[in-house]
mmCIF file of C-alpha atoms and ligand atoms in Angstrom:
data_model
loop_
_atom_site.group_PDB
_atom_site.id
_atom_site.type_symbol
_atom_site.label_atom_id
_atom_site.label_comp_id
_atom_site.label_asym_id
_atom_site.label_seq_id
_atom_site.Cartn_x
_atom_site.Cartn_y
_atom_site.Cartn_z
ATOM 1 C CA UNK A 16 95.127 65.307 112.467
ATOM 2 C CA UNK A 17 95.708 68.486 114.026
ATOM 3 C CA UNK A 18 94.024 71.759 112.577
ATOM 4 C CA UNK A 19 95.456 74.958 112.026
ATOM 5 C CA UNK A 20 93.165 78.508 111.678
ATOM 6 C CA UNK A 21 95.313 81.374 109.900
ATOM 7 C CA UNK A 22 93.828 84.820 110.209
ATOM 8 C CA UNK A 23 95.663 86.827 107.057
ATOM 9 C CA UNK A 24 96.452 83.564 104.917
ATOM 10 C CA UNK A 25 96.629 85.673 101.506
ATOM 11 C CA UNK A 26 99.564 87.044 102.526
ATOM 12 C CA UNK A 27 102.926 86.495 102.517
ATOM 13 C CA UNK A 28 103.295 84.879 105.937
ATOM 14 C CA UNK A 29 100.479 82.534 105.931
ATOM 15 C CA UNK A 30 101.044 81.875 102.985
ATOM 16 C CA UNK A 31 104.938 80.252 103.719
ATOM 17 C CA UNK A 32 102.962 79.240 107.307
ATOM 18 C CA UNK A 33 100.218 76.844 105.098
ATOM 19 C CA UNK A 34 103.075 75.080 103.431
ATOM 20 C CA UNK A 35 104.570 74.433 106.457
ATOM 21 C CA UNK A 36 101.722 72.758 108.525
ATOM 22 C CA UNK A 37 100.754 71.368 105.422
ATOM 23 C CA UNK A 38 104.346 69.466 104.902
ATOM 24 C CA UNK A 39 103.466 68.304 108.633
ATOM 25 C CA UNK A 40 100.096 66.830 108.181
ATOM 26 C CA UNK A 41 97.749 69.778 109.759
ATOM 27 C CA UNK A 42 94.512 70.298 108.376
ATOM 28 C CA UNK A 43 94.855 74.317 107.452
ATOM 29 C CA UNK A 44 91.846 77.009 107.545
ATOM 30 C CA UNK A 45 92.230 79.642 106.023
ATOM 31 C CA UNK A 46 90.229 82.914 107.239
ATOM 32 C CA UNK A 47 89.457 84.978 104.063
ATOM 33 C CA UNK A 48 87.184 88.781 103.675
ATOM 34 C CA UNK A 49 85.076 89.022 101.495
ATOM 35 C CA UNK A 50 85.724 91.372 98.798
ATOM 36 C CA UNK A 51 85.254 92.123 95.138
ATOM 37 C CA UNK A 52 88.308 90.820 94.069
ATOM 38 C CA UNK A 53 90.063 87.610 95.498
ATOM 39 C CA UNK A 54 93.506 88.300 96.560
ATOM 40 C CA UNK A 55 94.645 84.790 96.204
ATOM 41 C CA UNK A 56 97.896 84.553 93.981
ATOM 42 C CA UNK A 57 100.196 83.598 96.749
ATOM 43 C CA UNK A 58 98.159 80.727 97.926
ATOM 44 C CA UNK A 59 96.330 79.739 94.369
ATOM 45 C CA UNK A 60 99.135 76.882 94.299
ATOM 46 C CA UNK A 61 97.858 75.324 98.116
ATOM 47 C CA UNK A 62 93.505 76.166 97.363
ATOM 48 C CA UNK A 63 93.019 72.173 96.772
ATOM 49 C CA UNK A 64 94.719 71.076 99.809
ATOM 50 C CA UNK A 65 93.246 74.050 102.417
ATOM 51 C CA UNK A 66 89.937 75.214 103.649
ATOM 52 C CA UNK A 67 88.908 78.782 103.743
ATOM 53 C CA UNK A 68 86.234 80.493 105.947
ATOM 54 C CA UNK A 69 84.658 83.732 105.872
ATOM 55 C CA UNK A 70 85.200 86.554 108.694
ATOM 56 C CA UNK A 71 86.362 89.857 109.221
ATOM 57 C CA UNK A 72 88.725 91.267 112.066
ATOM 58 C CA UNK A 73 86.411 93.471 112.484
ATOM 59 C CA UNK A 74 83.369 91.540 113.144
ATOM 60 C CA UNK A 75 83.569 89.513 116.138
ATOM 61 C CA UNK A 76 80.714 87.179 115.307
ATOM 62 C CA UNK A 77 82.116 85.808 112.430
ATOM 63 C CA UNK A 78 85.072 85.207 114.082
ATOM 64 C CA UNK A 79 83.475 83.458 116.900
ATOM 65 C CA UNK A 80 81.730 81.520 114.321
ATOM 66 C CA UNK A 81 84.884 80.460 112.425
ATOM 67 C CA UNK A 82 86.942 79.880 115.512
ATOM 68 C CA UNK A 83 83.844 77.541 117.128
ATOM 69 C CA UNK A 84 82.920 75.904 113.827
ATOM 70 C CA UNK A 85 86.356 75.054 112.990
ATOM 71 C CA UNK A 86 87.551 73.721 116.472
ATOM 72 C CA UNK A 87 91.052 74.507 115.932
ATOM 73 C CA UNK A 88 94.378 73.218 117.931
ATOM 74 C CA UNK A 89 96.478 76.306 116.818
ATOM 75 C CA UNK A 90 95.446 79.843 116.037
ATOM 76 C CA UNK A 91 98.304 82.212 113.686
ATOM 77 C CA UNK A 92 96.454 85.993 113.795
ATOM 78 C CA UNK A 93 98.604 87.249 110.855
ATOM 79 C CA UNK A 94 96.378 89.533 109.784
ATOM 80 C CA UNK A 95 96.644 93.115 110.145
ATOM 81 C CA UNK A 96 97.445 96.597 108.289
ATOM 82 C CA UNK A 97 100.877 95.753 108.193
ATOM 83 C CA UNK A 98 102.082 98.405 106.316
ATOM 84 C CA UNK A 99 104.017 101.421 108.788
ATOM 85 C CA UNK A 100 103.250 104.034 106.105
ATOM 86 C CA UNK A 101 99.999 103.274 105.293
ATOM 87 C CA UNK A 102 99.268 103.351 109.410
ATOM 88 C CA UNK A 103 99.375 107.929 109.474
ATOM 89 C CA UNK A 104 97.218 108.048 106.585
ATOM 90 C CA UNK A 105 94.414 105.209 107.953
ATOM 91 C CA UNK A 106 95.038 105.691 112.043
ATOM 92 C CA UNK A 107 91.885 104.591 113.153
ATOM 93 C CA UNK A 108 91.150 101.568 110.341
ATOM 94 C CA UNK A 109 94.828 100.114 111.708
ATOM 95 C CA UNK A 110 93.787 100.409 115.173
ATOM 96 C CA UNK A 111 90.645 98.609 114.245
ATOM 97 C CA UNK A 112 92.339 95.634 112.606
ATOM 98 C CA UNK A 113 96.330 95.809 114.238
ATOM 99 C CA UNK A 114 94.974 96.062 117.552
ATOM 100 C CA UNK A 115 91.427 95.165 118.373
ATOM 101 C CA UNK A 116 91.389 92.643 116.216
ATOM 102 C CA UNK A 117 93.437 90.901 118.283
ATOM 103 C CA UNK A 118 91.185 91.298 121.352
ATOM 104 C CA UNK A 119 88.456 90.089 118.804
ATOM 105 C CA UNK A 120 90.357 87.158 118.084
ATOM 106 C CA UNK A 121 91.288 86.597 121.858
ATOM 107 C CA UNK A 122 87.598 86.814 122.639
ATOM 108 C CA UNK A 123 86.449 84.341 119.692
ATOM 109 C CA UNK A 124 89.007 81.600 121.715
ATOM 110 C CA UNK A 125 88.096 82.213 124.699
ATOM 111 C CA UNK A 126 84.121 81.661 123.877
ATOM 112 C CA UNK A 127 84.753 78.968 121.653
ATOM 113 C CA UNK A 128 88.168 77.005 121.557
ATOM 114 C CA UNK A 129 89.966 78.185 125.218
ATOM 115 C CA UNK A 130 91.872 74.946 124.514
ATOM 116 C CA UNK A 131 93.892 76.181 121.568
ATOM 117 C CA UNK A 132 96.817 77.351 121.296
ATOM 118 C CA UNK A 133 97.463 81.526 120.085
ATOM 119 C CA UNK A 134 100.512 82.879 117.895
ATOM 120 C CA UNK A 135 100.130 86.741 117.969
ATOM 121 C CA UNK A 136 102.185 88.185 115.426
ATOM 122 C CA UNK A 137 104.175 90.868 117.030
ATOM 123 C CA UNK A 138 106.831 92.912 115.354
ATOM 124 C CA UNK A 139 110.129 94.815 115.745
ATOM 125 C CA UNK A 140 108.253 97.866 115.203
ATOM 126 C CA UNK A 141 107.387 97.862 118.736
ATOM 127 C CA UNK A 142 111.017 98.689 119.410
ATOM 128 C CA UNK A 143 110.795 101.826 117.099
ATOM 129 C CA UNK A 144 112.913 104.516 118.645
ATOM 130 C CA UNK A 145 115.404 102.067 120.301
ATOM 131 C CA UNK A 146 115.903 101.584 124.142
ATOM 132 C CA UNK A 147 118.730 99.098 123.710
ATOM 133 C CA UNK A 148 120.656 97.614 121.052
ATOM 134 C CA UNK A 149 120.376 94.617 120.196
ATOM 135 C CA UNK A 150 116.818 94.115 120.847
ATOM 136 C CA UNK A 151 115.379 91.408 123.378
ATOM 137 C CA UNK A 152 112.167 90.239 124.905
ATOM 138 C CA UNK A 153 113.479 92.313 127.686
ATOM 139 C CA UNK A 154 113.829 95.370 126.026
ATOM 140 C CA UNK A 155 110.785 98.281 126.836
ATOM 141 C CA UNK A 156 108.894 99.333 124.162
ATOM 142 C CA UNK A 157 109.377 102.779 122.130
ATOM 143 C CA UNK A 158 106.432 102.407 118.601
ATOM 144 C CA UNK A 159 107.330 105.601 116.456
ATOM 145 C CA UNK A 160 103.845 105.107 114.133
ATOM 146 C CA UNK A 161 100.178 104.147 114.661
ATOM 147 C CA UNK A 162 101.428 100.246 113.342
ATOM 148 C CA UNK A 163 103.761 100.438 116.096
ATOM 149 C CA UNK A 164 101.488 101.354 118.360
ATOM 150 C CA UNK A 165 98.685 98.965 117.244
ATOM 151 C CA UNK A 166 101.163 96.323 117.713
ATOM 152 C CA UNK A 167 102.069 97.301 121.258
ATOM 153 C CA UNK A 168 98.446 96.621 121.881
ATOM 154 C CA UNK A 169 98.055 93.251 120.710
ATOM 155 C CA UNK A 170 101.181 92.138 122.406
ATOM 156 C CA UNK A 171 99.984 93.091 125.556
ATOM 157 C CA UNK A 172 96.381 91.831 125.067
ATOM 158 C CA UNK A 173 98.220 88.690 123.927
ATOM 159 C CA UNK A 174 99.478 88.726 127.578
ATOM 160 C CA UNK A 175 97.029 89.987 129.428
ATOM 161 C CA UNK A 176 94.852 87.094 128.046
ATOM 162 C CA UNK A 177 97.316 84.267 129.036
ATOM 163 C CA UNK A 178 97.593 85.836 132.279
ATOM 164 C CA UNK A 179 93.912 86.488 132.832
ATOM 165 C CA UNK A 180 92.254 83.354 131.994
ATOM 166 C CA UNK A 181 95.019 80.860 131.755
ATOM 167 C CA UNK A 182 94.662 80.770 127.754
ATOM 168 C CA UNK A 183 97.944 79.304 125.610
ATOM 169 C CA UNK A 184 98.880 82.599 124.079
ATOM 170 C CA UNK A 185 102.124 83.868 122.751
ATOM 171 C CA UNK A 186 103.668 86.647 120.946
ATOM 172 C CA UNK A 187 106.092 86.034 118.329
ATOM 173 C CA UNK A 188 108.150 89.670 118.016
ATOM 174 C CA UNK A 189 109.408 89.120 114.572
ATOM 175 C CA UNK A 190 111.917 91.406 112.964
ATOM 176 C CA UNK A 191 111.717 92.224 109.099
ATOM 177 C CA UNK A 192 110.541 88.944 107.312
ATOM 178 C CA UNK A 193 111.093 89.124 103.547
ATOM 179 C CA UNK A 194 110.399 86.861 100.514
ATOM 180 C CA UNK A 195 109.614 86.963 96.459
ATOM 181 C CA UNK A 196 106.499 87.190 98.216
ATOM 182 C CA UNK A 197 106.528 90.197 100.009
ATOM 183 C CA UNK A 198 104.284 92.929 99.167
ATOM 184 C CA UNK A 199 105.659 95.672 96.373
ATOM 185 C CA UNK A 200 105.063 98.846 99.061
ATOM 186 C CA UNK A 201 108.112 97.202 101.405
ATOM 187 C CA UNK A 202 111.592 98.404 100.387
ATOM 188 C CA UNK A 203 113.109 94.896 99.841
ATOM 189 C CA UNK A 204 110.886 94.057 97.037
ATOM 190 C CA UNK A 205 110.252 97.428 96.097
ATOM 191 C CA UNK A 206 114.315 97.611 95.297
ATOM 192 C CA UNK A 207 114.388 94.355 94.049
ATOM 193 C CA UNK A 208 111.732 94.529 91.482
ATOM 194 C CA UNK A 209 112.998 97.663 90.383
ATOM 195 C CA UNK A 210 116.000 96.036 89.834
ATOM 196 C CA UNK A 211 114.196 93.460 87.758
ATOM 197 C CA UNK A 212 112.782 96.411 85.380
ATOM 198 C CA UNK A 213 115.691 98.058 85.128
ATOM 199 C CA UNK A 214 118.112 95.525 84.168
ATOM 200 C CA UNK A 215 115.665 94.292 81.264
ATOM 201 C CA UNK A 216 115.034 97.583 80.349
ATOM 202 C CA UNK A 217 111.598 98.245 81.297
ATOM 203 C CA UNK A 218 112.578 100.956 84.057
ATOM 204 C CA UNK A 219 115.238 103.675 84.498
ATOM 205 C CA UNK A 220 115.099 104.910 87.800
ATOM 206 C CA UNK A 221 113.792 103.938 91.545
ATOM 207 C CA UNK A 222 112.706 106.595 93.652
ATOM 208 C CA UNK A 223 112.975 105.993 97.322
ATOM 209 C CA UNK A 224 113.042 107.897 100.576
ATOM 210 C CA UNK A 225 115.267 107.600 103.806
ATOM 211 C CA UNK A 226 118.179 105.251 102.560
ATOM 212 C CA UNK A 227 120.075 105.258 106.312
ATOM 213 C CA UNK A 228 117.650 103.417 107.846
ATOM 214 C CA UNK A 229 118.807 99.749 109.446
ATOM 215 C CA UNK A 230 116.910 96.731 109.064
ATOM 216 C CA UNK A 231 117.337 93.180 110.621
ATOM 217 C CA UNK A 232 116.248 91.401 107.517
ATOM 218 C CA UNK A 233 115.759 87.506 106.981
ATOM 219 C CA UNK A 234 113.668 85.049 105.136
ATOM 220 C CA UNK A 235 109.775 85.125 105.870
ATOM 221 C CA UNK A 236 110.270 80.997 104.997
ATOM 222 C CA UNK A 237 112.498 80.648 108.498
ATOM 223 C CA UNK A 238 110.402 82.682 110.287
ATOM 224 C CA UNK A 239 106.872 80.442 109.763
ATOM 225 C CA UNK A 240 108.923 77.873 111.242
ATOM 226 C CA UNK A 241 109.659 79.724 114.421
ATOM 227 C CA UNK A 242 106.034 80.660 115.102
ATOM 228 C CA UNK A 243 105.023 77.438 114.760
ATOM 229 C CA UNK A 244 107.943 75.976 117.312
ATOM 230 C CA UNK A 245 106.483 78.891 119.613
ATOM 231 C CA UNK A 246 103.283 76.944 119.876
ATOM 232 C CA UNK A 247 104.712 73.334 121.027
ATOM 233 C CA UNK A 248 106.592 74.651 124.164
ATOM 234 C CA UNK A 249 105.393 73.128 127.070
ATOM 235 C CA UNK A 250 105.053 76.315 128.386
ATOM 236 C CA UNK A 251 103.628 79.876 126.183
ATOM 237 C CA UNK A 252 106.020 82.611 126.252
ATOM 238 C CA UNK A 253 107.108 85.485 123.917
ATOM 239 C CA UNK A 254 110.024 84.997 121.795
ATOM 240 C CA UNK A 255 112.298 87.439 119.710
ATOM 241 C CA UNK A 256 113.201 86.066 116.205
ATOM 242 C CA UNK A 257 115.579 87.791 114.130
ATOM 243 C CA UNK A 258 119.009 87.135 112.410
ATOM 244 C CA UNK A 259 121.371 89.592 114.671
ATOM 245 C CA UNK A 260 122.400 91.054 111.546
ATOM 246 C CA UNK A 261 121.915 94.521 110.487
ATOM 247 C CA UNK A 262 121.933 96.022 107.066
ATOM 248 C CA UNK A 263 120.871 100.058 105.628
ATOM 249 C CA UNK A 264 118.414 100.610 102.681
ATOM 250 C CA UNK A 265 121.606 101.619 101.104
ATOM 251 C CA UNK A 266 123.074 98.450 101.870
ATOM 252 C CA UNK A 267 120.242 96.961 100.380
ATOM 253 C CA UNK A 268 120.404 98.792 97.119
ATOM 254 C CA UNK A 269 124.119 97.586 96.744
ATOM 255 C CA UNK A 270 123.525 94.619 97.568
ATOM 256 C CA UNK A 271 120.393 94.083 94.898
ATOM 257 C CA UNK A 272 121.849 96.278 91.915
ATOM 258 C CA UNK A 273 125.494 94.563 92.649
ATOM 259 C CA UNK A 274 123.103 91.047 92.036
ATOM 260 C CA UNK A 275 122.636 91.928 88.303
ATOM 261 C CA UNK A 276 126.103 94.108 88.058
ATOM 262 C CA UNK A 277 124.912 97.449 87.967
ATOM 263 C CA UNK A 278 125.887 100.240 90.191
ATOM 264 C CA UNK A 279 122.912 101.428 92.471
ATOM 265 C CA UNK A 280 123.735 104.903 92.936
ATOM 266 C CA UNK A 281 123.317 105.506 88.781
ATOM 267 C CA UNK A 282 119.735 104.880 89.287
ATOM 268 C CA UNK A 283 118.183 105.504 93.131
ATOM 269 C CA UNK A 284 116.828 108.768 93.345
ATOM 270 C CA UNK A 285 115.474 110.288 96.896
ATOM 271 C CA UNK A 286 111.929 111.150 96.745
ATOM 272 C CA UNK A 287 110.929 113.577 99.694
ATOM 273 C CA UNK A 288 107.302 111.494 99.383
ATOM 274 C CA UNK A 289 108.865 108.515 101.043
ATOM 275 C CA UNK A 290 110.337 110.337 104.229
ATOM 276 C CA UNK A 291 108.452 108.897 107.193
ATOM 277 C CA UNK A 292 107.045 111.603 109.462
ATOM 278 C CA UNK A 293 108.769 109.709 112.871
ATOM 279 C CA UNK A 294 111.612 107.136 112.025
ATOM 280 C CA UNK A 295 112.603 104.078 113.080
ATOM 281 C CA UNK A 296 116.470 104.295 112.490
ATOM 282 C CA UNK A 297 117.807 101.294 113.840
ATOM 283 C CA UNK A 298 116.757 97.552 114.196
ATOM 284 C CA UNK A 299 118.979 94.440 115.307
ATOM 285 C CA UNK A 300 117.563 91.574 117.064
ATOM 286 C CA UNK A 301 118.776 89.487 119.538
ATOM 287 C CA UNK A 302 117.424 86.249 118.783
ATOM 288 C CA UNK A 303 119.402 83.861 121.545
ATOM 289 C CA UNK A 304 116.523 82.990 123.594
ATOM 290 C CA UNK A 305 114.767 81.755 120.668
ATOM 291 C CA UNK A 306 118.296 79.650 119.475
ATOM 292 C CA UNK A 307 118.404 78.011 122.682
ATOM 293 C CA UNK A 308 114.656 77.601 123.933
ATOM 294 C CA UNK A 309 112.957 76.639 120.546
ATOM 295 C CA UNK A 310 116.291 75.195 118.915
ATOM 296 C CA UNK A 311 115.500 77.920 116.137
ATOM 297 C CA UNK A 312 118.031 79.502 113.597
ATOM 298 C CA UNK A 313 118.099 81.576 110.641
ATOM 299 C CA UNK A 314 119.270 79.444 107.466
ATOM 300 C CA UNK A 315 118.698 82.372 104.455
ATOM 301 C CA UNK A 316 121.366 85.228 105.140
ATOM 302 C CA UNK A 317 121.025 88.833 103.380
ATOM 303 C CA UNK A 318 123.019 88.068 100.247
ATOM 304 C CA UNK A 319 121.046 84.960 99.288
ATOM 305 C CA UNK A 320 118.051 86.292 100.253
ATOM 306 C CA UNK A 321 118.374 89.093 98.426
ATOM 307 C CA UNK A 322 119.632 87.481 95.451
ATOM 308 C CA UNK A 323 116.820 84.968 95.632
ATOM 309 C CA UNK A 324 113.840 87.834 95.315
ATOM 310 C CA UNK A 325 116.038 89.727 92.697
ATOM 311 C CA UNK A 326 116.039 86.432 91.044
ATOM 312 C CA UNK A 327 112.372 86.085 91.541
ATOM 313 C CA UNK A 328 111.350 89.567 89.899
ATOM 314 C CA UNK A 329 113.845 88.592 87.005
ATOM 315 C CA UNK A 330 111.852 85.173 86.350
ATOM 316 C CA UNK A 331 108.666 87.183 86.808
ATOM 317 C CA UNK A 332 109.169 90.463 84.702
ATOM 318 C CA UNK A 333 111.014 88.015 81.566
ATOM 319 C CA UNK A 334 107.660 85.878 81.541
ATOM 320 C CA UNK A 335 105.657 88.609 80.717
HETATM 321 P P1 GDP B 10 109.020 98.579 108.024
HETATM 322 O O1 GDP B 10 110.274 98.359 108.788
HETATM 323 O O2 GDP B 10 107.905 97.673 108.451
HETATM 324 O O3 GDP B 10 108.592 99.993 107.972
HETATM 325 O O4 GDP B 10 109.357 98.065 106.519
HETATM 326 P P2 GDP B 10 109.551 98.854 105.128
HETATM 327 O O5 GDP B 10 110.132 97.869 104.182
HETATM 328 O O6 GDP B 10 108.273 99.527 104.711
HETATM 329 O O7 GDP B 10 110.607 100.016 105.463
HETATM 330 C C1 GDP B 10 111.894 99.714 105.927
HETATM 331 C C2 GDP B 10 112.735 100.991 105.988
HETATM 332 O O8 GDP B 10 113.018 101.431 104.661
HETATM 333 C C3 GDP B 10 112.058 102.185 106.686
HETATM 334 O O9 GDP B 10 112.994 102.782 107.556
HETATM 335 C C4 GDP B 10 111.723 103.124 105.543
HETATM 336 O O10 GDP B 10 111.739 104.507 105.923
HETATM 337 C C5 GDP B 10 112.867 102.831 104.592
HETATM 338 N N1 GDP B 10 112.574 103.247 103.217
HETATM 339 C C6 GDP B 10 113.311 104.095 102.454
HETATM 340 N N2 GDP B 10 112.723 104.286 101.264
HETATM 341 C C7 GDP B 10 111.577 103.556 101.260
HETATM 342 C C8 GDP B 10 110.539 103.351 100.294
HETATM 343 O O11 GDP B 10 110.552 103.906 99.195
HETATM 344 N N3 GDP B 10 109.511 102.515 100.651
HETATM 345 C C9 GDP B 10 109.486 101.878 101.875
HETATM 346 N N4 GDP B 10 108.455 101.048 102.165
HETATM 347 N N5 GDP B 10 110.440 102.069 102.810
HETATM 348 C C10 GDP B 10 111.473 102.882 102.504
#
């Protein structure tokens, strides 16, 4: 049985990435913080069939520990502050865990696993103020916040480390990944739990900021898939995944409000307090290297997956 170590299984991505190596017979660890309160409602369904193990990205002991105690085939470093606006108010912290804590982890396999196999989770944040459209491995990097930045960081470390000491390390650049179980600060399920509340009267109005931003926006549930496919190549490499498709906030709103029949623009209000102090205006991926190296393809499209966390936040808000 192979075993799997998931740095930021509590959230939504390691979450959807446990089912997966679950459904294929892996042996998952989980690495958890402590804290005072356990953030564990979107695994609390997988607990009896998954280990979890105590570090902290920023303590490189315990992850040395976990990393040597666990022996693991495959290594998914999903955790990070992952949140762009959240990066200008905590700079440094996001730094700390976005960036170094990728050398950390790359230092905790090296010591004490340099057989395993890395997924760095990179992001289309790195693209931030656009030198091409659509975006490719190929295409140089522009980060318009300290996330974007961060990320820059561990993608390169990811290299540097593969090409520095021979270690099986990749970078997965992942475009907007979205899901019922995406956190409520992202606009997707920010708009579609509104949407929720206001269509069983328990809100009247969602504030929001820049509404002309584009996203490339598919289903966190595809995505898992392609980081693990990233890790049984024969040979590592960095892959772009993405749907190629496009879409504004405002496109979003429609598209979520339309779901339950209302009309957006009777409730979305512009609140200066979500403005961004640098944008990133436009994201698209191009995701063919990835369709014909790792046989990988998109199979949730905007509409459904928006429907499907409007859905979600309906189920959710009526049960109450
Ligand atoms: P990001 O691409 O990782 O920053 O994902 P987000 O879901 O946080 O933001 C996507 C886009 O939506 C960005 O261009 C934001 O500026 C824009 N946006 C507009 N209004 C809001 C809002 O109220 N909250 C968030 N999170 N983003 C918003």
């Amino acid at each position: 049985m192979a075993t799997a170590l998931i740095t930021g299984i509590t959230g939504q991505d390691g979450s959807y990435l446990a089912e997966h190596l679950l459904d294929k017979g892996y042996r998952v660890v989980g690495v958890v913080r402590r804290s005072s309160t356990t953030p564990y409602e979107r695994i609390a369904h997988l607990v009896d069939r998954i280990e979890l193990a105590s570090a902290d990205l920023l303590d490189q002991t315990s992850l040395t520990d976990v990393v040597g105690d666990t022996q693991p085939d495959e290594i998914y470093n999903l955790a990070a502050q992952s949140f762009v606006q959240t990066s200008w108010n905590q700079p440094v912290l996001t730094g700390e865990f976005t960036a170094l804590g990728v050398t950390r982890m790359l230092e905790a396999m090296r010591k004490a696993a340099p057989k395993a196999r890395f997924y760095q989770a990179s992001s289309s944040e790195q693209f931030g103020k656009v030198i091409e459209t659509p975006q490719r491995e190929s295409t140089p990097f522009y980060p318009r916040s300290p996330y974007g930045v961060a990320k820059v960081y561990g993608h390169w470390i990811t290299v540097n480390y593969r090409e520095s000491f021979n270690l099986y390390a990749v970078s997965g650049i992942l475009f907007n990944h979205e899901s019922p179980r995406r956190g409520l600060e992202f606009v997707t399920r920010k708009v579609t739990d509104a949407v929720a509340r206001i269509k069983l009267g328990k809100a009247s109005e969602l504030r929001l900021g820049n509404l002309e931003a584009r996203r490339d926006w598919g289903f966190a549930g595809d995505y898992v898939d392609a980081m693990w496919r990233m890790l049984q190549q024969d040979e590592p490499d960095d892959y772009v995944i993405g749907t190629g498709e496009t879409n504004s906030v405002e496109q979003l709103c429609a598209a979520a409000f339309g779901a339950v029949d209302l009309d957006w623009r009777e409730y979305v209000k512009q609140d200066p307090k979500f403005f961004r102090p640098a944008e990133v205006d436009l994201l698209v991926a191009d995701p063919s290297k990835a369709r014909s190296q790792l046989g990988w393809e998109p199979k949730v499209d905007f509409e459904s997956l928006v429907r499907m966390m409007v859905d979600a936040d309906l189920a959710r808000h009526t049960a109450r």
